Amino acid sequence: MNEYDSNRILDLTKKINYTLTINIKDSDCYVLNTCHIREKATDKVYHEVGRVKKEFRYKKKPIVLIVGCVAQAEGEVLLKKEKYIDAVVGPQSYHQINKIILDIENKNTKINSTEFEVIEKFDQLNLVKNSNSKISSFLTIQEGCDKFCKFCVVPYTRGPEYSRSYPEIISEAKQLVDNGSQEIILLGQNVNAYNFKNKRLSDLLYSLSEIKNLERIRYTTSHPKDFTDDLIEAHGECKKLMPLLHLPVQSGSTKILHNMNRNHTIEEYLEIIDKLKEKKSSIKFSSDFIIAYPGETNDDFEKTVSLMKQVDFINSYSFIFSARPGTPAANLKKIDEKIAKERLTIFQRVADEIKKKYRNKLVNSITNVLFENNARSTDKYFGRDEYFNSVIVNSNENLAGKIRNVKIDSCNQNTLFGKVILESKPNEYAA
Ligand code: SAM
Ligand code: SF4
């Protein structure tokens, strides 16, 4: 979402004649968009500002803006502790960025803009064309969260759940496709909580499917609690919806899920997986895991490892629980650091093994790839298959923006390598 927000900030600032610099040394205004989800986020901000200071030691100081969730969480503290920072701007007030920049240019004041003004933000953003022209583009449809998982800062930094207007999303999607995007990844902290005048995520998927030249649709991140039957149905029906679903589970133990305030059981989670497989047998899953949440016993941890094996997640993001100031879980007794690290190592070893087995099976298979760009050298092209696996091929033809069948020859932990085997292929995704 920060990537989407950063692009929109760029679109906004173009209105006051700012453009993107490739080299940091050339900037008049430096915008650092931040994430606060795990520890050390604030330290990273001070570190990064230190780097800018050094860069501009003998030059005119640029305007320095800290935007995003660290700005929201730390606000005034950042301004007081680091005088080099000119303004802090929360994720729901960045539509004000031009006024903030001009105020700093004119009056040299320090600004703290951290109100939750999400409706006003999107009203302003809708007036500015989305100029992103990447083959695969993000599109925010929902923001914020009302779920208050005990470990998570999002409800405090992004604010309450908000769904963007349906027609505005369709219009922005069409803009992106007109700019050359062929894949759209719908974004939301709880993307499947989307609800605009009773239009749900499933409705959006059907409507977006009708946009000519939009080839692929994905969405992230969904919450099991909001996984309604209409959305499950859409996975069977929407041919453009890719067959990989990121569905965070956090833990394999219902007891820990309850302690986290996740509001669902492992049985309910597995039921969603089974229903999805019934509708679309080719579907695969990825997930997020928090290891060593306070109170996690060895037995709870074993359940997480078993779940990993049972669902066969082809990708996973796992982190040791990080105590976030201001969240209820921050006051709970932490698991011993050594045990936490051991559990993470064991878990990641299992996850890597599953991923390796899955990838090895892909060697000699044929996969359908949407190519995005050149990968380092001119005759190498980078793209992604339906399961979001990175694929690199050698080709004399410019493949950017093309969908091709690729025979996979080899792989490593992160990338598949292969050859294009057909001239072109109509975009068919079997249900
Ligand atoms: N809304 C999504 C959900 O409920 O699954 C997740 C969004 S959250 C921004 C992204 C991921 O960060 C979570 O799935 C979780 O695994 C991880 N995360 C959030 N807070 C964390 C914490 N305090 N410690 C470790 N990981 C955390
Ligand atoms: Fe955070 Fe997701 Fe829980 Fe909301 S549902 S509090 S974003 S982990």
Short mmCIF file of C-alpha atoms and ligand atoms in Angstrom, two decimals:
data_model
loop_
_atom_site.label_atom_id
_atom_site.label_comp_id
_atom_site.label_asym_id
_atom_site.label_seq_id
_atom_site.Cartn_x
_atom_site.Cartn_y
_atom_site.Cartn_z
CA MET A 1 0.00 0.00 0.00
CA ASN A 2 2.91 2.32 0.63
CA GLU A 3 3.95 1.82 -2.99
CA TYR A 4 0.47 2.86 -4.13
CA ASP A 5 0.50 5.84 -1.73
CA SER A 6 3.97 6.93 -2.87
CA ASN A 7 2.84 6.93 -6.50
CA ARG A 8 -0.22 8.98 -5.61
CA ILE A 9 1.93 11.44 -3.65
CA LEU A 10 4.02 11.83 -6.79
CA ASP A 11 0.86 12.41 -8.88
CA LEU A 12 -0.25 15.09 -6.42
CA THR A 13 3.08 16.91 -6.22
CA LYS A 14 3.32 17.12 -10.01
CA LYS A 15 0.56 19.75 -9.64
CA ILE A 16 3.07 22.05 -7.92
CA ASN A 17 5.79 21.20 -10.42
CA TYR A 18 7.71 18.60 -8.47
CA THR A 19 8.95 15.55 -10.36
CA LEU A 20 10.71 12.35 -9.36
CA THR A 21 14.50 12.52 -9.09
CA ILE A 22 16.55 9.44 -9.78
CA ASN A 23 19.42 10.64 -7.67
CA ILE A 24 18.71 11.68 -4.09
CA LYS A 25 21.36 14.44 -4.39
CA ASP A 26 19.17 16.28 -6.92
CA SER A 27 16.12 16.53 -4.68
CA ASP A 28 14.58 19.73 -3.33
CA CYS A 29 12.06 17.77 -1.35
CA TYR A 30 12.68 14.41 0.25
CA VAL A 31 9.64 12.24 1.12
CA LEU A 32 10.13 9.14 3.25
CA ASN A 33 7.07 6.87 3.28
CA THR A 34 7.18 4.66 6.35
CA CYS A 35 5.73 1.42 7.73
CA HIS A 36 5.22 0.81 11.44
CA ILE A 37 4.12 -2.81 11.43
CA ARG A 38 7.17 -4.24 13.22
CA GLU A 39 9.96 -3.02 15.53
CA LYS A 40 12.79 -0.68 14.60
CA ALA A 41 10.56 1.32 12.21
CA THR A 42 11.24 4.56 14.07
CA ASP A 43 14.99 3.87 14.33
CA LYS A 44 15.04 3.35 10.57
CA VAL A 45 13.50 6.80 10.07
CA TYR A 46 16.21 8.52 12.16
CA HIS A 47 18.86 6.49 10.37
CA GLU A 48 17.51 7.43 6.95
CA VAL A 49 17.21 11.12 7.86
CA GLY A 50 20.84 10.95 9.06
CA ARG A 51 21.79 9.65 5.61
CA VAL A 52 19.99 12.57 3.92
CA LYS A 53 21.69 15.05 6.26
CA LYS A 54 25.07 13.64 5.31
CA GLU A 55 24.22 13.75 1.62
CA PHE A 56 23.27 17.44 1.87
CA ARG A 57 26.02 18.51 4.29
CA TYR A 58 27.46 21.04 1.85
CA LYS A 59 24.26 21.81 -0.03
CA LYS A 60 20.95 23.59 0.47
CA LYS A 61 18.83 21.47 2.80
CA PRO A 62 15.87 19.79 1.01
CA ILE A 63 12.38 19.90 2.50
CA VAL A 64 12.15 16.68 4.51
CA LEU A 65 8.73 15.03 4.95
CA ILE A 66 8.07 11.85 6.89
CA VAL A 67 4.81 10.32 5.71
CA GLY A 68 2.98 7.04 6.45
CA CYS A 69 2.37 5.06 9.60
CA VAL A 70 5.51 5.99 11.58
CA ALA A 71 4.57 9.66 11.06
CA GLN A 72 1.08 8.84 12.32
CA ALA A 73 2.30 6.93 15.38
CA GLU A 74 5.19 9.19 16.40
CA GLY A 75 3.97 12.58 15.12
CA GLU A 76 5.28 15.40 17.27
CA VAL A 77 8.06 13.24 18.76
CA LEU A 78 9.76 12.97 15.37
CA LEU A 79 9.58 16.72 14.85
CA LYS A 80 11.01 17.43 18.29
CA LYS A 81 13.77 14.83 18.19
CA GLU A 82 15.01 15.46 14.66
CA LYS A 83 15.01 19.13 13.69
CA TYR A 84 15.98 18.26 10.12
CA ILE A 85 12.40 16.96 9.58
CA ASP A 86 10.03 19.69 8.33
CA ALA A 87 6.72 17.85 8.50
CA VAL A 88 5.11 14.59 9.54
CA VAL A 89 2.13 13.52 7.45
CA GLY A 90 -0.10 10.55 8.39
CA PRO A 91 -1.38 8.04 5.80
CA GLN A 92 -4.85 9.60 5.82
CA SER A 93 -3.72 13.20 5.33
CA TYR A 94 -1.25 13.02 2.47
CA HIS A 95 -3.74 14.69 0.11
CA GLN A 96 -2.62 17.88 1.91
CA ILE A 97 0.96 17.42 0.79
CA ASN A 98 1.06 20.29 -1.72
CA LYS A 99 -0.23 22.80 0.80
CA ILE A 100 2.28 21.47 3.33
CA ILE A 101 5.19 21.78 0.90
CA LEU A 102 4.16 25.30 -0.15
CA ASP A 103 3.70 26.36 3.48
CA ILE A 104 7.19 25.13 4.31
CA GLU A 105 8.64 26.82 1.21
CA ASN A 106 6.95 30.11 2.15
CA LYS A 107 6.97 30.24 5.90
CA ASN A 108 9.58 27.77 6.96
CA THR A 109 7.22 26.26 9.55
CA LYS A 110 7.15 22.76 11.08
CA ILE A 111 3.94 20.86 10.30
CA ASN A 112 2.21 17.93 11.98
CA SER A 113 -0.63 16.62 9.80
CA THR A 114 -1.91 13.40 11.31
CA GLU A 115 -5.71 13.64 11.28
CA PHE A 116 -7.79 10.75 9.89
CA GLU A 117 -9.35 12.42 6.84
CA VAL A 118 -9.76 9.39 4.63
CA ILE A 119 -12.94 10.56 2.84
CA GLU A 120 -11.39 13.91 2.03
CA LYS A 121 -8.18 12.17 0.98
CA PHE A 122 -9.90 10.04 -1.65
CA ASP A 123 -12.08 12.97 -2.77
CA GLN A 124 -8.86 14.84 -3.51
CA LEU A 125 -7.07 11.86 -5.06
CA ASN A 126 -10.02 11.19 -7.39
CA LEU A 127 -9.41 14.59 -8.95
CA VAL A 128 -5.84 13.66 -9.88
CA LYS A 129 -5.21 11.15 -12.65
CA ASN A 130 -3.34 8.03 -11.60
CA SER A 131 -0.29 8.18 -13.88
CA ASN A 132 1.14 4.81 -12.93
CA SER A 133 1.90 2.87 -16.10
CA LYS A 134 3.43 -0.30 -14.74
CA ILE A 135 2.29 -3.56 -16.35
CA SER A 136 1.25 -4.68 -12.86
CA SER A 137 -0.27 -1.91 -10.73
CA PHE A 138 -1.65 -1.59 -7.24
CA LEU A 139 -5.06 -0.04 -6.64
CA THR A 140 -6.24 0.73 -3.10
CA ILE A 141 -9.94 -0.03 -2.63
CA GLN A 142 -10.16 -0.19 1.15
CA GLU A 143 -8.19 1.19 4.06
CA GLY A 144 -8.02 0.87 7.80
CA CYS A 145 -9.23 -1.80 10.15
CA ASP A 146 -11.84 -2.30 12.87
CA LYS A 147 -10.70 -5.75 13.92
CA PHE A 148 -8.15 -4.83 16.58
CA CYS A 149 -6.02 -7.96 16.62
CA LYS A 150 -4.13 -7.56 19.87
CA PHE A 151 -0.69 -7.43 18.25
CA CYS A 152 -1.40 -4.97 15.45
CA VAL A 153 -0.89 -1.20 15.04
CA VAL A 154 -2.95 -0.82 11.87
CA PRO A 155 -6.25 0.26 13.51
CA TYR A 156 -4.27 3.02 15.29
CA THR A 157 -2.18 4.16 12.33
CA ARG A 158 -4.52 3.76 9.34
CA GLY A 159 -7.73 4.38 11.31
CA PRO A 160 -11.16 2.75 10.96
CA GLU A 161 -12.29 0.66 7.99
CA TYR A 162 -13.19 2.71 4.94
CA SER A 163 -14.26 1.52 1.48
CA ARG A 164 -13.70 3.69 -1.57
CA SER A 165 -16.56 4.50 -3.90
CA TYR A 166 -17.28 1.73 -6.40
CA PRO A 167 -17.50 3.95 -9.51
CA GLU A 168 -14.27 5.71 -8.57
CA ILE A 169 -12.42 2.41 -8.30
CA ILE A 170 -13.70 1.29 -11.71
CA SER A 171 -12.72 4.64 -13.18
CA GLU A 172 -9.20 4.47 -11.68
CA ALA A 173 -8.82 0.87 -12.91
CA LYS A 174 -9.71 2.02 -16.44
CA GLN A 175 -7.14 4.81 -16.16
CA LEU A 176 -4.48 2.29 -15.18
CA VAL A 177 -5.40 0.02 -18.10
CA ASP A 178 -5.34 3.01 -20.47
CA ASN A 179 -1.85 3.76 -19.13
CA GLY A 180 -0.77 0.22 -20.06
CA SER A 181 -1.43 -1.83 -16.92
CA GLN A 182 -2.53 -5.38 -17.61
CA GLU A 183 -2.63 -6.62 -14.07
CA ILE A 184 -4.31 -4.88 -11.14
CA ILE A 185 -3.69 -5.85 -7.55
CA LEU A 186 -6.53 -4.57 -5.37
CA LEU A 187 -5.31 -3.45 -1.98
CA GLY A 188 -6.75 -3.08 1.48
CA GLN A 189 -5.66 -3.83 5.02
CA ASN A 190 -8.76 -6.04 4.98
CA VAL A 191 -9.55 -5.99 1.30
CA ASN A 192 -12.45 -8.43 1.58
CA ALA A 193 -14.17 -6.23 4.16
CA TYR A 194 -14.85 -3.93 1.16
CA ASN A 195 -18.42 -2.69 1.30
CA PHE A 196 -19.64 0.34 -0.60
CA LYS A 197 -23.42 0.65 -0.55
CA ASN A 198 -23.64 -3.16 -0.29
CA LYS A 199 -21.30 -3.70 -3.24
CA ARG A 200 -18.73 -6.22 -2.11
CA LEU A 201 -15.30 -7.32 -3.30
CA SER A 202 -16.91 -10.07 -5.40
CA ASP A 203 -18.98 -7.44 -7.27
CA LEU A 204 -15.82 -5.48 -7.98
CA LEU A 205 -14.07 -8.58 -9.31
CA TYR A 206 -16.89 -9.20 -11.80
CA SER A 207 -17.01 -5.55 -12.88
CA LEU A 208 -13.24 -5.28 -13.30
CA SER A 209 -13.23 -8.54 -15.30
CA GLU A 210 -15.20 -6.71 -17.97
CA ILE A 211 -12.47 -4.12 -18.59
CA LYS A 212 -10.96 -4.82 -21.98
CA ASN A 213 -7.16 -5.31 -21.97
CA LEU A 214 -7.11 -5.93 -18.22
CA GLU A 215 -5.75 -9.48 -18.18
CA ARG A 216 -5.17 -10.33 -14.56
CA ILE A 217 -6.67 -9.42 -11.19
CA ARG A 218 -5.36 -10.15 -7.70
CA TYR A 219 -6.24 -8.83 -4.28
CA THR A 220 -4.52 -8.58 -0.94
CA THR A 221 -4.78 -8.80 2.08
CA SER A 222 -7.90 -10.69 3.00
CA HIS A 223 -9.13 -11.71 6.44
CA PRO A 224 -10.72 -15.13 7.07
CA LYS A 225 -13.59 -13.55 9.03
CA ASP A 226 -14.78 -11.65 5.92
CA PHE A 227 -14.44 -14.56 3.53
CA THR A 228 -18.07 -14.74 2.41
CA ASP A 229 -19.56 -17.33 0.04
CA ASP A 230 -20.02 -14.78 -2.78
CA LEU A 231 -16.24 -14.22 -2.78
CA ILE A 232 -15.57 -17.96 -2.80
CA GLU A 233 -17.97 -18.26 -5.74
CA ALA A 234 -16.11 -15.48 -7.58
CA HIS A 235 -12.90 -17.53 -7.44
CA GLY A 236 -14.68 -20.18 -9.51
CA GLU A 237 -16.33 -17.72 -11.87
CA CYS A 238 -13.83 -14.92 -12.60
CA LYS A 239 -11.38 -16.16 -15.20
CA LYS A 240 -9.15 -13.11 -14.77
CA LEU A 241 -8.80 -13.66 -11.02
CA MET A 242 -5.46 -15.39 -10.49
CA PRO A 243 -5.41 -18.73 -8.66
CA LEU A 244 -3.19 -17.68 -5.75
CA LEU A 245 -4.80 -16.40 -2.57
CA HIS A 246 -2.90 -14.72 0.26
CA LEU A 247 -4.92 -15.56 3.36
CA PRO A 248 -3.06 -14.76 6.59
CA VAL A 249 -3.66 -17.20 9.42
CA GLN A 250 -1.02 -16.04 11.97
CA SER A 251 -1.13 -19.27 14.03
CA GLY A 252 -2.19 -22.90 13.69
CA SER A 253 -3.61 -22.94 17.23
CA THR A 254 -7.22 -21.89 17.81
CA LYS A 255 -6.28 -21.00 21.39
CA ILE A 256 -3.64 -18.51 20.17
CA LEU A 257 -6.02 -17.15 17.50
CA HIS A 258 -8.53 -16.51 20.28
CA ASN A 259 -5.85 -14.79 22.41
CA MET A 260 -4.91 -12.65 19.41
CA ASN A 261 -8.58 -11.65 18.95
CA ARG A 262 -8.60 -13.04 15.41
CA ASN A 263 -12.25 -14.10 15.76
CA HIS A 264 -12.05 -17.38 13.88
CA THR A 265 -10.92 -20.94 14.54
CA ILE A 266 -8.53 -23.13 12.58
CA GLU A 267 -11.49 -25.32 11.58
CA GLU A 268 -13.22 -22.29 10.06
CA TYR A 269 -10.01 -21.31 8.25
CA LEU A 270 -9.66 -24.81 6.79
CA GLU A 271 -13.30 -24.79 5.77
CA ILE A 272 -12.68 -21.67 3.65
CA ILE A 273 -9.70 -23.37 2.01
CA ASP A 274 -11.77 -26.48 1.23
CA LYS A 275 -14.65 -24.46 -0.21
CA LEU A 276 -12.25 -22.50 -2.43
CA LYS A 277 -10.65 -25.70 -3.68
CA GLU A 278 -14.09 -27.05 -4.53
CA LYS A 279 -14.79 -23.98 -6.68
CA LYS A 280 -11.31 -23.83 -8.20
CA SER A 281 -9.22 -26.96 -7.95
CA SER A 282 -6.05 -25.22 -9.18
CA ILE A 283 -6.05 -22.63 -6.37
CA LYS A 284 -3.00 -22.35 -4.10
CA PHE A 285 -2.38 -20.37 -0.94
CA SER A 286 0.16 -18.15 0.78
CA SER A 287 -0.02 -16.80 4.31
CA ASP A 288 1.40 -14.72 7.17
CA PHE A 289 2.51 -16.26 10.46
CA ILE A 290 3.44 -14.75 13.80
CA ILE A 291 5.77 -17.03 15.71
CA ALA A 292 6.11 -16.96 19.52
CA TYR A 293 3.06 -14.86 20.27
CA PRO A 294 2.84 -14.40 24.08
CA GLY A 295 1.49 -17.60 25.64
CA GLU A 296 2.42 -19.82 22.65
CA THR A 297 3.35 -23.27 24.03
CA ASN A 298 5.39 -25.83 22.19
CA ASP A 299 2.14 -27.63 21.42
CA ASP A 300 0.63 -24.43 19.90
CA PHE A 301 3.78 -23.97 17.82
CA GLU A 302 3.60 -27.59 16.59
CA LYS A 303 0.05 -26.89 15.44
CA THR A 304 1.34 -23.98 13.33
CA VAL A 305 3.96 -26.24 11.74
CA SER A 306 1.30 -28.91 11.07
CA LEU A 307 -0.99 -26.35 9.45
CA MET A 308 1.85 -25.22 7.20
CA LYS A 309 2.30 -28.81 6.04
CA GLN A 310 -1.41 -29.53 5.76
CA VAL A 311 -2.28 -26.53 3.56
CA ASP A 312 1.01 -26.70 1.65
CA PHE A 313 1.34 -22.90 1.46
CA ILE A 314 3.51 -22.11 -1.56
CA ASN A 315 4.75 -18.91 0.04
CA SER A 316 4.75 -17.55 3.56
CA TYR A 317 5.86 -14.55 5.55
CA SER A 318 6.82 -15.39 9.11
CA PHE A 319 8.08 -13.11 11.86
CA ILE A 320 8.65 -13.37 15.57
CA PHE A 321 6.00 -11.45 17.50
CA SER A 322 7.05 -7.82 17.77
CA ALA A 323 5.60 -5.82 20.68
CA ARG A 324 4.08 -2.67 19.23
CA PRO A 325 3.65 0.24 21.64
CA GLY A 326 0.01 1.07 22.31
CA THR A 327 -1.37 -2.37 21.33
CA PRO A 328 -2.87 -4.69 24.00
CA ALA A 329 -0.31 -7.45 23.32
CA ALA A 330 2.59 -5.09 24.05
CA ASN A 331 2.04 -5.61 27.79
CA LEU A 332 1.96 -9.41 27.65
CA LYS A 333 4.89 -11.53 28.84
CA LYS A 334 7.12 -12.26 25.86
CA ILE A 335 8.37 -15.73 24.97
CA ASP A 336 12.06 -16.21 25.75
CA GLU A 337 14.05 -14.79 22.80
CA LYS A 338 16.14 -17.92 22.31
CA ILE A 339 13.04 -20.14 22.13
CA ALA A 340 11.32 -17.66 19.78
CA LYS A 341 14.32 -17.67 17.42
CA GLU A 342 14.53 -21.47 17.49
CA ARG A 343 10.84 -21.76 16.62
CA LEU A 344 11.18 -19.29 13.76
CA THR A 345 14.14 -21.24 12.36
CA ILE A 346 12.24 -24.54 12.57
CA PHE A 347 9.16 -23.00 10.98
CA GLN A 348 11.05 -21.33 8.15
CA ARG A 349 12.95 -24.54 7.44
CA VAL A 350 9.64 -26.39 6.97
CA ALA A 351 8.22 -23.51 4.87
CA ASP A 352 11.34 -23.46 2.67
CA GLU A 353 11.20 -27.22 2.20
CA ILE A 354 7.57 -27.02 1.02
CA LYS A 355 8.41 -24.14 -1.31
CA LYS A 356 11.42 -26.01 -2.70
CA LYS A 357 9.38 -29.14 -3.37
CA TYR A 358 6.68 -27.09 -5.10
CA ARG A 359 9.23 -25.25 -7.25
CA ASN A 360 11.12 -28.39 -8.19
CA LYS A 361 7.84 -29.86 -9.44
CA LEU A 362 7.46 -26.86 -11.75
CA VAL A 363 10.66 -27.73 -13.61
CA ASN A 364 9.69 -29.09 -17.06
CA SER A 365 6.13 -27.79 -16.69
CA ILE A 366 4.56 -25.03 -18.80
CA THR A 367 3.44 -21.87 -17.11
CA ASN A 368 1.64 -18.77 -18.35
CA VAL A 369 3.65 -15.60 -17.75
CA LEU A 370 2.81 -11.90 -17.95
CA PHE A 371 6.11 -10.17 -18.67
CA GLU A 372 6.76 -6.87 -16.94
CA ASN A 373 10.21 -5.62 -17.93
CA ASN A 374 13.81 -6.28 -18.79
CA ALA A 375 15.70 -8.07 -16.07
CA ARG A 376 19.14 -6.48 -15.81
CA SER A 377 20.49 -7.33 -19.28
CA THR A 378 18.59 -6.45 -22.46
CA ASP A 379 17.82 -9.98 -23.61
CA LYS A 380 16.49 -11.16 -20.23
CA TYR A 381 12.85 -10.59 -19.35
CA PHE A 382 11.12 -10.71 -16.00
CA GLY A 383 7.50 -11.68 -15.49
CA ARG A 384 5.15 -13.51 -13.17
CA ASP A 385 3.10 -16.64 -13.65
CA GLU A 386 -0.48 -17.04 -12.40
CA TYR A 387 0.85 -17.98 -8.96
CA PHE A 388 2.92 -14.80 -8.72
CA ASN A 389 6.16 -16.76 -9.12
CA SER A 390 8.96 -14.67 -10.61
CA VAL A 391 10.02 -16.01 -14.00
CA ILE A 392 13.05 -14.99 -16.07
CA VAL A 393 13.60 -15.96 -19.72
CA ASN A 394 16.09 -15.06 -22.44
CA SER A 395 14.43 -13.55 -25.48
CA ASN A 396 15.31 -11.44 -28.51
CA GLU A 397 11.71 -10.27 -28.72
CA ASN A 398 10.62 -7.40 -26.45
CA LEU A 399 8.34 -9.29 -24.10
CA ALA A 400 7.27 -6.43 -21.82
CA GLY A 401 3.47 -6.46 -21.60
CA LYS A 402 3.16 -9.81 -23.38
CA ILE A 403 1.62 -13.00 -22.03
CA ARG A 404 3.51 -16.10 -23.09
CA ASN A 405 3.72 -19.79 -22.32
CA VAL A 406 7.05 -20.63 -20.75
CA LYS A 407 8.64 -24.02 -20.27
CA ILE A 408 10.49 -23.98 -16.94
CA ASP A 409 14.05 -25.38 -17.13
CA SER A 410 15.35 -24.64 -13.65
CA CYS A 411 14.66 -22.75 -10.47
CA ASN A 412 16.14 -21.36 -7.31
CA GLN A 413 14.39 -20.34 -4.09
CA ASN A 414 13.06 -17.11 -5.58
CA THR A 415 12.97 -17.40 -9.36
CA LEU A 416 11.96 -19.80 -12.11
CA PHE A 417 14.00 -19.82 -15.34
CA GLY A 418 12.70 -21.00 -18.70
CA LYS A 419 12.05 -20.50 -22.40
CA VAL A 420 9.10 -19.04 -24.24
CA ILE A 421 7.54 -21.91 -26.15
CA LEU A 422 4.76 -20.31 -28.16
CA GLU A 423 4.58 -17.23 -30.33
CA SER A 424 1.55 -16.00 -28.42
CA LYS A 425 -1.32 -17.42 -26.53
CA PRO A 426 -4.82 -16.17 -25.93
CA ASN A 427 -5.31 -15.50 -22.26
CA GLU A 428 -7.16 -18.53 -20.96
CA TYR A 429 -7.35 -19.39 -17.33
CA ALA A 430 -9.24 -22.59 -16.76
CA ALA A 431 -11.51 -22.51 -13.75
N1 SAM B 1 -5.06 -7.53 7.74
C1 SAM B 1 -4.25 -8.64 7.50
C2 SAM B 1 -4.72 -9.80 8.37
O1 SAM B 1 -5.46 -9.58 9.28
O2 SAM B 1 -4.28 -10.88 8.16
C3 SAM B 1 -2.79 -8.39 7.79
C4 SAM B 1 -2.26 -7.06 7.62
S1 SAM B 1 -0.82 -6.76 8.60
C5 SAM B 1 -0.59 -5.16 8.01
C6 SAM B 1 0.43 -7.69 7.78
C7 SAM B 1 1.08 -8.78 8.61
O3 SAM B 1 1.99 -8.23 9.54
C8 SAM B 1 0.14 -9.61 9.49
O4 SAM B 1 -0.50 -10.62 8.78
C9 SAM B 1 1.05 -10.16 10.56
O5 SAM B 1 1.51 -11.44 10.26
C10 SAM B 1 2.21 -9.15 10.58
N2 SAM B 1 2.22 -8.42 11.85
C11 SAM B 1 1.39 -7.44 12.24
N3 SAM B 1 1.68 -7.02 13.47
C12 SAM B 1 2.72 -7.77 13.90
C13 SAM B 1 3.45 -7.85 15.12
N4 SAM B 1 3.15 -7.06 16.15
N5 SAM B 1 4.47 -8.73 15.20
C14 SAM B 1 4.77 -9.55 14.15
N6 SAM B 1 4.10 -9.55 12.99
C15 SAM B 1 3.08 -8.67 12.86
FE1 SF4 B 2 -4.04 -5.75 11.87
FE2 SF4 B 2 -5.12 -7.35 10.00
FE3 SF4 B 2 -5.78 -7.64 12.58
FE4 SF4 B 2 -6.60 -5.50 11.26
S1 SF4 B 2 -7.18 -7.64 10.87
S2 SF4 B 2 -5.78 -5.53 13.30
S3 SF4 B 2 -4.84 -5.12 9.89
S4 SF4 B 2 -3.75 -7.97 11.62
#
